[in-house]
mmCIF file with all atom_site columns, C-alpha atoms in Angstrom:
data_model
loop_
_atom_site.group_PDB
_atom_site.id
_atom_site.type_symbol
_atom_site.label_atom_id
_atom_site.label_alt_id
_atom_site.label_comp_id
_atom_site.label_asym_id
_atom_site.label_entity_id
_atom_site.label_seq_id
_atom_site.pdbx_PDB_ins_code
_atom_site.Cartn_x
_atom_site.Cartn_y
_atom_site.Cartn_z
_atom_site.occupancy
_atom_site.B_iso_or_equiv
_atom_site.pdbx_formal_charge
_atom_site.auth_seq_id
_atom_site.auth_comp_id
_atom_site.auth_asym_id
_atom_site.auth_atom_id
_atom_site.pdbx_PDB_model_num
ATOM 1   C CA . MET A 1 1   ? 86.648  102.948 79.693  1.00 0.00 ? 1304 MET A CA 1
ATOM 2   C CA . SER A 1 2   ? 88.350  104.937 82.422  1.00 0.00 ? 1305 SER A CA 1
ATOM 3   C CA . ARG A 1 3   ? 89.669  103.643 85.703  1.00 0.00 ? 1306 ARG A CA 1
ATOM 4   C CA . GLN A 1 4   ? 87.007  103.150 88.380  1.00 0.00 ? 1307 GLN A CA 1
ATOM 5   C CA . VAL A 1 5   ? 87.804  105.314 91.418  1.00 0.00 ? 1308 VAL A CA 1
ATOM 6   C CA . PHE A 1 6   ? 85.617  105.126 94.520  1.00 0.00 ? 1309 PHE A CA 1
ATOM 7   C CA . LEU A 1 7   ? 86.255  108.548 96.062  1.00 0.00 ? 1310 LEU A CA 1
ATOM 8   C CA . TYR A 1 8   ? 85.219  109.546 99.578  1.00 0.00 ? 1311 TYR A CA 1
ATOM 9   C CA . ASP A 1 9   ? 86.218  113.118 100.400 1.00 0.00 ? 1312 ASP A CA 1
ATOM 10  C CA . PRO A 1 10  ? 85.431  112.914 103.267 1.00 0.00 ? 1313 PRO A CA 1
ATOM 11  C CA . PRO A 1 11  ? 83.568  109.731 104.195 1.00 0.00 ? 1314 PRO A CA 1
ATOM 12  C CA . ASP A 1 12  ? 80.928  109.703 106.905 1.00 0.00 ? 1315 ASP A CA 1
ATOM 13  C CA . ARG A 1 13  ? 82.555  106.479 108.103 1.00 0.00 ? 1316 ARG A CA 1
ATOM 14  C CA . PHE A 1 14  ? 85.801  104.682 107.201 1.00 0.00 ? 1317 PHE A CA 1
ATOM 15  C CA . VAL A 1 15  ? 86.579  101.472 109.085 1.00 0.00 ? 1318 VAL A CA 1
ATOM 16  C CA . ALA A 1 16  ? 88.295  98.115  108.977 1.00 0.00 ? 1319 ALA A CA 1
ATOM 17  C CA . GLY A 1 17  ? 86.186  95.132  109.954 1.00 0.00 ? 1320 GLY A CA 1
ATOM 18  C CA . THR A 1 18  ? 85.845  91.389  109.660 1.00 0.00 ? 1321 THR A CA 1
ATOM 19  C CA . VAL A 1 19  ? 83.334  88.675  108.953 1.00 0.00 ? 1322 VAL A CA 1
ATOM 20  C CA . GLY A 1 20  ? 83.804  85.152  110.295 1.00 0.00 ? 1323 GLY A CA 1
ATOM 21  C CA . LEU A 1 21  ? 85.292  83.365  113.261 1.00 0.00 ? 1324 LEU A CA 1
ATOM 22  C CA . PRO A 1 22  ? 88.882  83.880  114.461 1.00 0.00 ? 1325 PRO A CA 1
ATOM 23  C CA . GLY A 1 23  ? 91.207  81.864  112.259 1.00 0.00 ? 1326 GLY A CA 1
ATOM 24  C CA . ARG A 1 24  ? 88.726  82.035  109.390 1.00 0.00 ? 1327 ARG A CA 1
ATOM 25  C CA . ARG A 1 25  ? 87.990  85.770  109.245 1.00 0.00 ? 1328 ARG A CA 1
ATOM 26  C CA . THR A 1 26  ? 87.797  87.839  106.098 1.00 0.00 ? 1329 THR A CA 1
ATOM 27  C CA . PHE A 1 27  ? 89.085  91.408  106.472 1.00 0.00 ? 1330 PHE A CA 1
ATOM 28  C CA . PHE A 1 28  ? 87.488  94.428  104.843 1.00 0.00 ? 1331 PHE A CA 1
ATOM 29  C CA . LEU A 1 29  ? 87.902  98.184  104.462 1.00 0.00 ? 1332 LEU A CA 1
ATOM 30  C CA . GLN A 1 30  ? 84.612  100.011 104.195 1.00 0.00 ? 1333 GLN A CA 1
ATOM 31  C CA . ALA A 1 31  ? 83.874  103.641 103.355 1.00 0.00 ? 1334 ALA A CA 1
ATOM 32  C CA . THR A 1 32  ? 80.399  105.165 103.613 1.00 0.00 ? 1335 THR A CA 1
ATOM 33  C CA . ALA A 1 33  ? 79.013  108.584 102.658 1.00 0.00 ? 1336 ALA A CA 1
ATOM 34  C CA . ALA A 1 34  ? 75.763  110.056 101.346 1.00 0.00 ? 1337 ALA A CA 1
ATOM 35  C CA . GLY A 1 35  ? 73.947  106.725 101.224 1.00 0.00 ? 1338 GLY A CA 1
ATOM 36  C CA . ARG A 1 36  ? 76.637  104.813 99.327  1.00 0.00 ? 1339 ARG A CA 1
ATOM 37  C CA . THR A 1 37  ? 79.075  102.233 100.640 1.00 0.00 ? 1340 THR A CA 1
ATOM 38  C CA . THR A 1 38  ? 82.233  100.772 99.125  1.00 0.00 ? 1341 THR A CA 1
ATOM 39  C CA . THR A 1 39  ? 83.724  97.605  100.592 1.00 0.00 ? 1342 THR A CA 1
ATOM 40  C CA . VAL A 1 40  ? 87.041  96.037  99.592  1.00 0.00 ? 1343 VAL A CA 1
ATOM 41  C CA . VAL A 1 41  ? 88.646  92.864  100.892 1.00 0.00 ? 1344 VAL A CA 1
ATOM 42  C CA . LEU A 1 42  ? 92.257  92.553  102.019 1.00 0.00 ? 1345 LEU A CA 1
ATOM 43  C CA . GLU A 1 43  ? 94.548  90.409  104.145 1.00 0.00 ? 1346 GLU A CA 1
ATOM 44  C CA . LYS A 1 44  ? 94.955  90.697  107.912 1.00 0.00 ? 1347 LYS A CA 1
ATOM 45  C CA . ALA A 1 45  ? 98.610  91.684  107.455 1.00 0.00 ? 1348 ALA A CA 1
ATOM 46  C CA . GLN A 1 46  ? 97.555  94.509  105.111 1.00 0.00 ? 1349 GLN A CA 1
ATOM 47  C CA . VAL A 1 47  ? 95.110  95.882  107.705 1.00 0.00 ? 1350 VAL A CA 1
ATOM 48  C CA . GLU A 1 48  ? 97.787  95.760  110.392 1.00 0.00 ? 1351 GLU A CA 1
ATOM 49  C CA . ALA A 1 49  ? 100.410 97.397  108.169 1.00 0.00 ? 1352 ALA A CA 1
ATOM 50  C CA . LEU A 1 50  ? 97.966  100.112 107.094 1.00 0.00 ? 1353 LEU A CA 1
ATOM 51  C CA . ALA A 1 51  ? 97.052  100.969 110.708 1.00 0.00 ? 1354 ALA A CA 1
ATOM 52  C CA . GLU A 1 52  ? 100.685 101.055 111.805 1.00 0.00 ? 1355 GLU A CA 1
ATOM 53  C CA . ARG A 1 53  ? 101.741 103.211 108.842 1.00 0.00 ? 1356 ARG A CA 1
ATOM 54  C CA . ILE A 1 54  ? 98.877  105.647 109.445 1.00 0.00 ? 1357 ILE A CA 1
ATOM 55  C CA . ASP A 1 55  ? 99.987  106.130 113.049 1.00 0.00 ? 1358 ASP A CA 1
ATOM 56  C CA . GLU A 1 56  ? 103.634 106.516 111.962 1.00 0.00 ? 1359 GLU A CA 1
ATOM 57  C CA . LEU A 1 57  ? 102.736 109.065 109.271 1.00 0.00 ? 1360 LEU A CA 1
ATOM 58  C CA . LEU A 1 58  ? 100.572 111.061 111.688 1.00 0.00 ? 1361 LEU A CA 1
ATOM 59  C CA . ASP A 1 59  ? 103.372 111.063 114.269 1.00 0.00 ? 1362 ASP A CA 1
ATOM 60  C CA . GLU A 1 60  ? 105.747 112.368 111.585 1.00 0.00 ? 1363 GLU A CA 1
ATOM 61  C CA . VAL A 1 61  ? 103.269 115.091 110.572 1.00 0.00 ? 1364 VAL A CA 1
ATOM 62  C CA . VAL A 1 62  ? 103.024 116.216 114.204 1.00 0.00 ? 1365 VAL A CA 1
ATOM 63  C CA . ARG A 1 63  ? 106.828 116.175 114.543 1.00 0.00 ? 1366 ARG A CA 1
ATOM 64  C CA . ARG A 1 64  ? 107.482 118.123 111.328 1.00 0.00 ? 1367 ARG A CA 1
ATOM 65  C CA . THR A 1 65  ? 104.835 120.760 112.058 1.00 0.00 ? 1368 THR A CA 1
ATOM 66  C CA . GLY A 1 66  ? 105.891 121.169 115.662 1.00 0.00 ? 1369 GLY A CA 1
ATOM 67  C CA . GLY A 1 67  ? 102.417 120.135 116.785 1.00 0.00 ? 1370 GLY A CA 1
ATOM 68  C CA . ALA A 1 68  ? 100.680 122.743 114.610 1.00 0.00 ? 1371 ALA A CA 1
ATOM 69  C CA . ALA A 1 69  ? 98.875  120.154 112.447 1.00 0.00 ? 1372 ALA A CA 1
ATOM 70  C CA . PRO A 1 70  ? 95.346  119.230 113.581 1.00 0.00 ? 1373 PRO A CA 1
ATOM 71  C CA . VAL A 1 71  ? 96.376  115.705 114.552 1.00 0.00 ? 1374 VAL A CA 1
ATOM 72  C CA . PRO A 1 72  ? 95.661  114.294 118.024 1.00 0.00 ? 1375 PRO A CA 1
ATOM 73  C CA . ALA A 1 73  ? 98.317  112.222 119.788 1.00 0.00 ? 1376 ALA A CA 1
ATOM 74  C CA . VAL A 1 74  ? 95.784  109.421 120.345 1.00 0.00 ? 1377 VAL A CA 1
ATOM 75  C CA . ALA A 1 75  ? 92.372  108.560 118.941 1.00 0.00 ? 1378 ALA A CA 1
ATOM 76  C CA . PRO A 1 76  ? 89.632  110.590 120.645 1.00 0.00 ? 1379 PRO A CA 1
ATOM 77  C CA . VAL A 1 77  ? 87.288  108.422 122.734 1.00 0.00 ? 1380 VAL A CA 1
ATOM 78  C CA . GLU A 1 78  ? 84.216  110.085 121.228 1.00 0.00 ? 1381 GLU A CA 1
ATOM 79  C CA . LEU A 1 79  ? 85.191  108.799 117.762 1.00 0.00 ? 1382 LEU A CA 1
ATOM 80  C CA . ALA A 1 80  ? 85.460  105.153 118.882 1.00 0.00 ? 1383 ALA A CA 1
ATOM 81  C CA . ASP A 1 81  ? 83.487  103.040 116.407 1.00 0.00 ? 1384 ASP A CA 1
ATOM 82  C CA . SER A 1 82  ? 82.714  99.477  117.449 1.00 0.00 ? 1385 SER A CA 1
ATOM 83  C CA . ALA A 1 83  ? 79.689  99.036  115.189 1.00 0.00 ? 1386 ALA A CA 1
ATOM 84  C CA . PRO A 1 84  ? 79.719  96.195  112.662 1.00 0.00 ? 1387 PRO A CA 1
ATOM 85  C CA . LEU A 1 85  ? 80.296  96.734  108.970 1.00 0.00 ? 1388 LEU A CA 1
ATOM 86  C CA . GLU A 1 86  ? 77.378  98.050  106.928 1.00 0.00 ? 1389 GLU A CA 1
ATOM 87  C CA . THR A 1 87  ? 75.383  95.262  105.299 1.00 0.00 ? 1390 THR A CA 1
ATOM 88  C CA . PRO A 1 88  ? 74.989  93.813  102.807 1.00 0.00 ? 1391 PRO A CA 1
ATOM 89  C CA . ILE A 1 89  ? 78.732  93.415  102.346 1.00 0.00 ? 1392 ILE A CA 1
ATOM 90  C CA . GLU A 1 90  ? 79.363  93.509  98.609  1.00 0.00 ? 1393 GLU A CA 1
ATOM 91  C CA . GLU A 1 91  ? 83.057  93.310  97.766  1.00 0.00 ? 1394 GLU A CA 1
ATOM 92  C CA . GLU A 1 92  ? 84.161  95.670  94.988  1.00 0.00 ? 1395 GLU A CA 1
ATOM 93  C CA . PHE A 1 93  ? 87.644  94.161  94.668  1.00 0.00 ? 1396 PHE A CA 1
ATOM 94  C CA . ARG A 1 94  ? 90.561  92.512  96.490  1.00 0.00 ? 1397 ARG A CA 1
ATOM 95  C CA . VAL A 1 95  ? 93.281  94.975  97.495  1.00 0.00 ? 1398 VAL A CA 1
ATOM 96  C CA . GLY A 1 96  ? 96.712  94.525  95.970  1.00 0.00 ? 1399 GLY A CA 1
ATOM 97  C CA . THR A 1 97  ? 98.603  97.728  96.758  1.00 0.00 ? 1400 THR A CA 1
ATOM 98  C CA . MET A 1 98  ? 97.975  100.563 99.183  1.00 0.00 ? 1401 MET A CA 1
ATOM 99  C CA . ALA A 1 99  ? 99.383  104.067 99.477  1.00 0.00 ? 1402 ALA A CA 1
ATOM 100 C CA . LEU A 1 100 ? 99.285  106.785 102.118 1.00 0.00 ? 1403 LEU A CA 1
ATOM 101 C CA . ALA A 1 101 ? 99.997  110.483 101.906 1.00 0.00 ? 1404 ALA A CA 1
ATOM 102 C CA . TRP A 1 102 ? 99.460  113.613 103.963 1.00 0.00 ? 1405 TRP A CA 1
ATOM 103 C CA . ASP A 1 103 ? 98.010  116.558 102.053 1.00 0.00 ? 1406 ASP A CA 1
ATOM 104 C CA . GLY A 1 104 ? 99.429  119.513 103.987 1.00 0.00 ? 1407 GLY A CA 1
ATOM 105 C CA . GLU A 1 105 ? 97.322  122.050 102.121 1.00 0.00 ? 1408 GLU A CA 1
ATOM 106 C CA . SER A 1 106 ? 93.968  120.511 103.080 1.00 0.00 ? 1409 SER A CA 1
ATOM 107 C CA . GLN A 1 107 ? 95.300  118.926 106.309 1.00 0.00 ? 1410 GLN A CA 1
ATOM 108 C CA . ARG A 1 108 ? 93.972  115.512 105.226 1.00 0.00 ? 1411 ARG A CA 1
ATOM 109 C CA . MET A 1 109 ? 95.342  111.998 105.050 1.00 0.00 ? 1412 MET A CA 1
ATOM 110 C CA . VAL A 1 110 ? 94.863  110.299 101.698 1.00 0.00 ? 1413 VAL A CA 1
ATOM 111 C CA . VAL A 1 111 ? 94.439  106.513 101.781 1.00 0.00 ? 1414 VAL A CA 1
ATOM 112 C CA . GLU A 1 112 ? 94.443  104.620 98.493  1.00 0.00 ? 1415 GLU A CA 1
ATOM 113 C CA . ALA A 1 113 ? 93.720  100.919 98.046  1.00 0.00 ? 1416 ALA A CA 1
ATOM 114 C CA . GLN A 1 114 ? 94.118  99.555  94.515  1.00 0.00 ? 1417 GLN A CA 1
ATOM 115 C CA . ALA A 1 115 ? 92.788  96.274  93.182  1.00 0.00 ? 1418 ALA A CA 1
ATOM 116 C CA . LEU A 1 116 ? 95.046  93.266  92.923  1.00 0.00 ? 1419 LEU A CA 1
ATOM 117 C CA . VAL A 1 117 ? 96.152  92.733  89.331  1.00 0.00 ? 1420 VAL A CA 1
ATOM 118 C CA . GLU A 1 118 ? 98.061  89.743  88.012  1.00 0.00 ? 1421 GLU A CA 1
ATOM 119 C CA . LEU A 1 119 ? 100.794 90.650  85.554  1.00 0.00 ? 1422 LEU A CA 1
ATOM 120 C CA . GLU A 1 120 ? 103.071 88.412  83.517  1.00 0.00 ? 1423 GLU A CA 1
ATOM 121 C CA . ALA A 1 121 ? 106.656 89.274  82.666  1.00 0.00 ? 1424 ALA A CA 1
ATOM 122 C CA . ASP A 1 122 ? 109.908 87.509  81.798  1.00 0.00 ? 1425 ASP A CA 1
ATOM 123 C CA . THR A 1 123 ? 112.079 89.217  84.428  1.00 0.00 ? 1426 THR A CA 1
ATOM 124 C CA . ASP A 1 124 ? 111.615 90.928  87.774  1.00 0.00 ? 1427 ASP A CA 1
ATOM 125 C CA . GLU A 1 125 ? 112.600 94.228  86.159  1.00 0.00 ? 1428 GLU A CA 1
ATOM 126 C CA . ASP A 1 126 ? 109.960 93.807  83.434  1.00 0.00 ? 1429 ASP A CA 1
ATOM 127 C CA . LEU A 1 127 ? 107.370 92.932  86.081  1.00 0.00 ? 1430 LEU A CA 1
ATOM 128 C CA . ALA A 1 128 ? 108.208 95.984  88.202  1.00 0.00 ? 1431 ALA A CA 1
ATOM 129 C CA . GLU A 1 129 ? 108.038 98.224  85.126  1.00 0.00 ? 1432 GLU A CA 1
ATOM 130 C CA . ALA A 1 130 ? 104.692 96.775  84.013  1.00 0.00 ? 1433 ALA A CA 1
ATOM 131 C CA . GLU A 1 131 ? 103.283 97.148  87.529  1.00 0.00 ? 1434 GLU A CA 1
ATOM 132 C CA . GLU A 1 132 ? 104.371 100.785 87.777  1.00 0.00 ? 1435 GLU A CA 1
ATOM 133 C CA . ARG A 1 133 ? 102.886 101.612 84.339  1.00 0.00 ? 1436 ARG A CA 1
ATOM 134 C CA . LEU A 1 134 ? 99.571  99.992  85.288  1.00 0.00 ? 1437 LEU A CA 1
ATOM 135 C CA . LEU A 1 135 ? 99.319  101.727 88.664  1.00 0.00 ? 1438 LEU A CA 1
ATOM 136 C CA . GLN A 1 136 ? 100.029 105.150 87.107  1.00 0.00 ? 1439 GLN A CA 1
ATOM 137 C CA . ASP A 1 137 ? 97.561  104.641 84.239  1.00 0.00 ? 1440 ASP A CA 1
ATOM 138 C CA . ASP A 1 138 ? 94.588  106.878 85.068  1.00 0.00 ? 1441 ASP A CA 1
ATOM 139 C CA . LEU A 1 139 ? 92.632  105.548 82.104  1.00 0.00 ? 1442 LEU A CA 1
ATOM 140 C CA . ASN A 1 140 ? 93.165  101.789 82.343  1.00 0.00 ? 1443 ASN A CA 1
ATOM 141 C CA . GLY A 1 141 ? 94.570  101.308 85.846  1.00 0.00 ? 1444 GLY A CA 1
ATOM 142 C CA . PRO A 1 142 ? 93.008  98.943  88.359  1.00 0.00 ? 1445 PRO A CA 1
ATOM 143 C CA . PRO A 1 143 ? 89.944  100.009 90.377  1.00 0.00 ? 1446 PRO A CA 1
ATOM 144 C CA . MET A 1 144 ? 90.850  102.108 93.409  1.00 0.00 ? 1447 MET A CA 1
ATOM 145 C CA . LEU A 1 145 ? 89.298  103.209 96.694  1.00 0.00 ? 1448 LEU A CA 1
ATOM 146 C CA . ARG A 1 146 ? 90.526  106.711 97.620  1.00 0.00 ? 1449 ARG A CA 1
ATOM 147 C CA . VAL A 1 147 ? 89.591  108.156 101.008 1.00 0.00 ? 1450 VAL A CA 1
ATOM 148 C CA . ARG A 1 148 ? 90.518  111.614 102.316 1.00 0.00 ? 1451 ARG A CA 1
ATOM 149 C CA . ILE A 1 149 ? 90.175  111.917 106.099 1.00 0.00 ? 1452 ILE A CA 1
ATOM 150 C CA . THR A 1 150 ? 91.199  114.290 108.874 1.00 0.00 ? 1453 THR A CA 1
ATOM 151 C CA . GLY A 1 151 ? 94.043  113.424 111.215 1.00 0.00 ? 1454 GLY A CA 1
ATOM 152 C CA . THR A 1 152 ? 91.474  112.776 113.939 1.00 0.00 ? 1455 THR A CA 1
ATOM 153 C CA . MET A 1 153 ? 89.533  110.321 111.748 1.00 0.00 ? 1456 MET A CA 1
ATOM 154 C CA . ALA A 1 154 ? 92.803  108.660 110.732 1.00 0.00 ? 1457 ALA A CA 1
ATOM 155 C CA . ARG A 1 155 ? 93.791  108.084 114.389 1.00 0.00 ? 1458 ARG A CA 1
ATOM 156 C CA . ALA A 1 156 ? 90.342  106.591 115.075 1.00 0.00 ? 1459 ALA A CA 1
ATOM 157 C CA . PHE A 1 157 ? 90.634  104.363 111.981 1.00 0.00 ? 1460 PHE A CA 1
ATOM 158 C CA . ALA A 1 158 ? 94.080  103.087 113.016 1.00 0.00 ? 1461 ALA A CA 1
ATOM 159 C CA . LYS A 1 159 ? 92.957  102.356 116.579 1.00 0.00 ? 1462 LYS A CA 1
ATOM 160 C CA . ARG A 1 160 ? 89.936  100.344 115.438 1.00 0.00 ? 1463 ARG A CA 1
ATOM 161 C CA . ALA A 1 161 ? 91.937  98.534  112.751 1.00 0.00 ? 1464 ALA A CA 1
ATOM 162 C CA . LEU A 1 162 ? 94.531  97.359  115.293 1.00 0.00 ? 1465 LEU A CA 1
ATOM 163 C CA . GLU A 1 163 ? 91.753  96.274  117.670 1.00 0.00 ? 1466 GLU A CA 1
ATOM 164 C CA . VAL A 1 164 ? 90.152  94.261  114.850 1.00 0.00 ? 1467 VAL A CA 1
ATOM 165 C CA . VAL A 1 165 ? 93.481  92.592  114.025 1.00 0.00 ? 1468 VAL A CA 1
ATOM 166 C CA . ASN A 1 166 ? 94.181  91.801  117.694 1.00 0.00 ? 1469 ASN A CA 1
ATOM 167 C CA . ALA A 1 167 ? 90.672  90.408  118.293 1.00 0.00 ? 1470 ALA A CA 1
ATOM 168 C CA . GLY A 1 168 ? 91.620  87.228  116.459 1.00 0.00 ? 1471 GLY A CA 1
ATOM 169 C CA . ARG A 1 169 ? 93.396  84.181  117.782 1.00 0.00 ? 1472 ARG A CA 1
ATOM 170 C CA . PRO A 1 170 ? 95.787  84.805  120.674 1.00 0.00 ? 1473 PRO A CA 1
ATOM 171 C CA . PRO A 1 171 ? 99.497  84.415  119.888 1.00 0.00 ? 1474 PRO A CA 1
ATOM 172 C CA . CYS A 1 172 ? 101.573 81.478  121.090 1.00 0.00 ? 1475 CYS A CA 1
ATOM 173 C CA . PRO A 1 173 ? 103.750 82.656  123.999 1.00 0.00 ? 1476 PRO A CA 1
ATOM 174 C CA . LEU A 1 174 ? 106.754 80.867  122.486 1.00 0.00 ? 1477 LEU A CA 1
ATOM 175 C CA . CYS A 1 175 ? 106.660 81.595  118.761 1.00 0.00 ? 1478 CYS A CA 1
ATOM 176 C CA . SER A 1 176 ? 104.066 84.418  118.501 1.00 0.00 ? 1479 SER A CA 1
ATOM 177 C CA . LEU A 1 177 ? 102.171 82.602  115.725 1.00 0.00 ? 1480 LEU A CA 1
ATOM 178 C CA . PRO A 1 178 ? 98.375  82.469  116.188 1.00 0.00 ? 1481 PRO A CA 1
ATOM 179 C CA . LEU A 1 179 ? 97.084  79.618  118.325 1.00 0.00 ? 1482 LEU A CA 1
ATOM 180 C CA . ASP A 1 180 ? 94.584  77.370  116.578 1.00 0.00 ? 1483 ASP A CA 1
ATOM 181 C CA . PRO A 1 181 ? 91.617  76.132  118.672 1.00 0.00 ? 1484 PRO A CA 1
ATOM 182 C CA . GLU A 1 182 ? 92.297  72.586  117.399 1.00 0.00 ? 1485 GLU A CA 1
ATOM 183 C CA . GLY A 1 183 ? 95.917  72.744  118.581 1.00 0.00 ? 1486 GLY A CA 1
ATOM 184 C CA . HIS A 1 184 ? 99.110  74.463  117.550 1.00 0.00 ? 1487 HIS A CA 1
ATOM 185 C CA . VAL A 1 185 ? 102.258 72.994  116.031 1.00 0.00 ? 1488 VAL A CA 1
ATOM 186 C CA . CYS A 1 186 ? 104.846 75.334  117.496 1.00 0.00 ? 1489 CYS A CA 1
ATOM 187 C CA . PRO A 1 187 ? 108.141 75.582  115.608 1.00 0.00 ? 1490 PRO A CA 1
ATOM 188 C CA . ARG A 1 188 ? 109.863 76.432  118.908 1.00 0.00 ? 1491 ARG A CA 1
ATOM 189 C CA . GLN A 1 189 ? 108.715 73.072  120.308 1.00 0.00 ? 1492 GLN A CA 1
ATOM 190 C CA . ASN A 1 190 ? 110.254 71.149  117.388 1.00 0.00 ? 1493 ASN A CA 1
ATOM 191 C CA . GLY A 1 191 ? 106.833 70.441  115.900 1.00 0.00 ? 1494 GLY A CA 1
ATOM 192 C CA . TYR A 1 192 ? 105.142 68.948  118.947 1.00 0.00 ? 1495 TYR A CA 1
ATOM 193 C CA . ARG A 1 193 ? 101.451 69.727  119.102 1.00 0.00 ? 1496 ARG A CA 1
ATOM 194 C CA . ARG A 1 194 ? 100.505 72.133  121.861 1.00 0.00 ? 1497 ARG A CA 1
ATOM 195 C CA . GLY A 1 195 ? 96.936  72.515  123.171 1.00 0.00 ? 1498 GLY A CA 1
ATOM 196 C CA . ALA A 1 196 ? 95.305  75.924  122.918 1.00 0.00 ? 1499 ALA A CA 1
#
């Protein structure tokens, strides 16, 4: 059986979103096109890192092409997407690794999210080698979501993703960890409980 690849080239919609209350949210990536939807679950930190890396890669593309690439400096207002995720939300897999690339020929960003796979090995070197073999295995590799989007869509995705991440619990002004509505044990206050 060959590797399952959910390909969207291009998607009608590609967004990050959440379900649940701040502090207990589940984060998702969702791609939609031609009546089909693929939803994968990932961690808040992965969403934030993905959005930041997309913006960094787009900035580098603009710099290297001298502004010739079709990449806006900021996300266009008309592409702002504040709609909720498509329902029903049916998770295909939990994301383990992600990759980004810019395809200069087609002027598209390629976003890949691969399923989390647990591997066993005796040493760190053996584990790294086994992981690399599995990720490169087109026949037996883990399921993958692959999305190809324009620079404009990528900017809009990154903007929404960062807004979703920042819509959670506010950070503590002392330690920057998220404040919990039931109180916050701040490491900068030597463990004393601080009200939200």
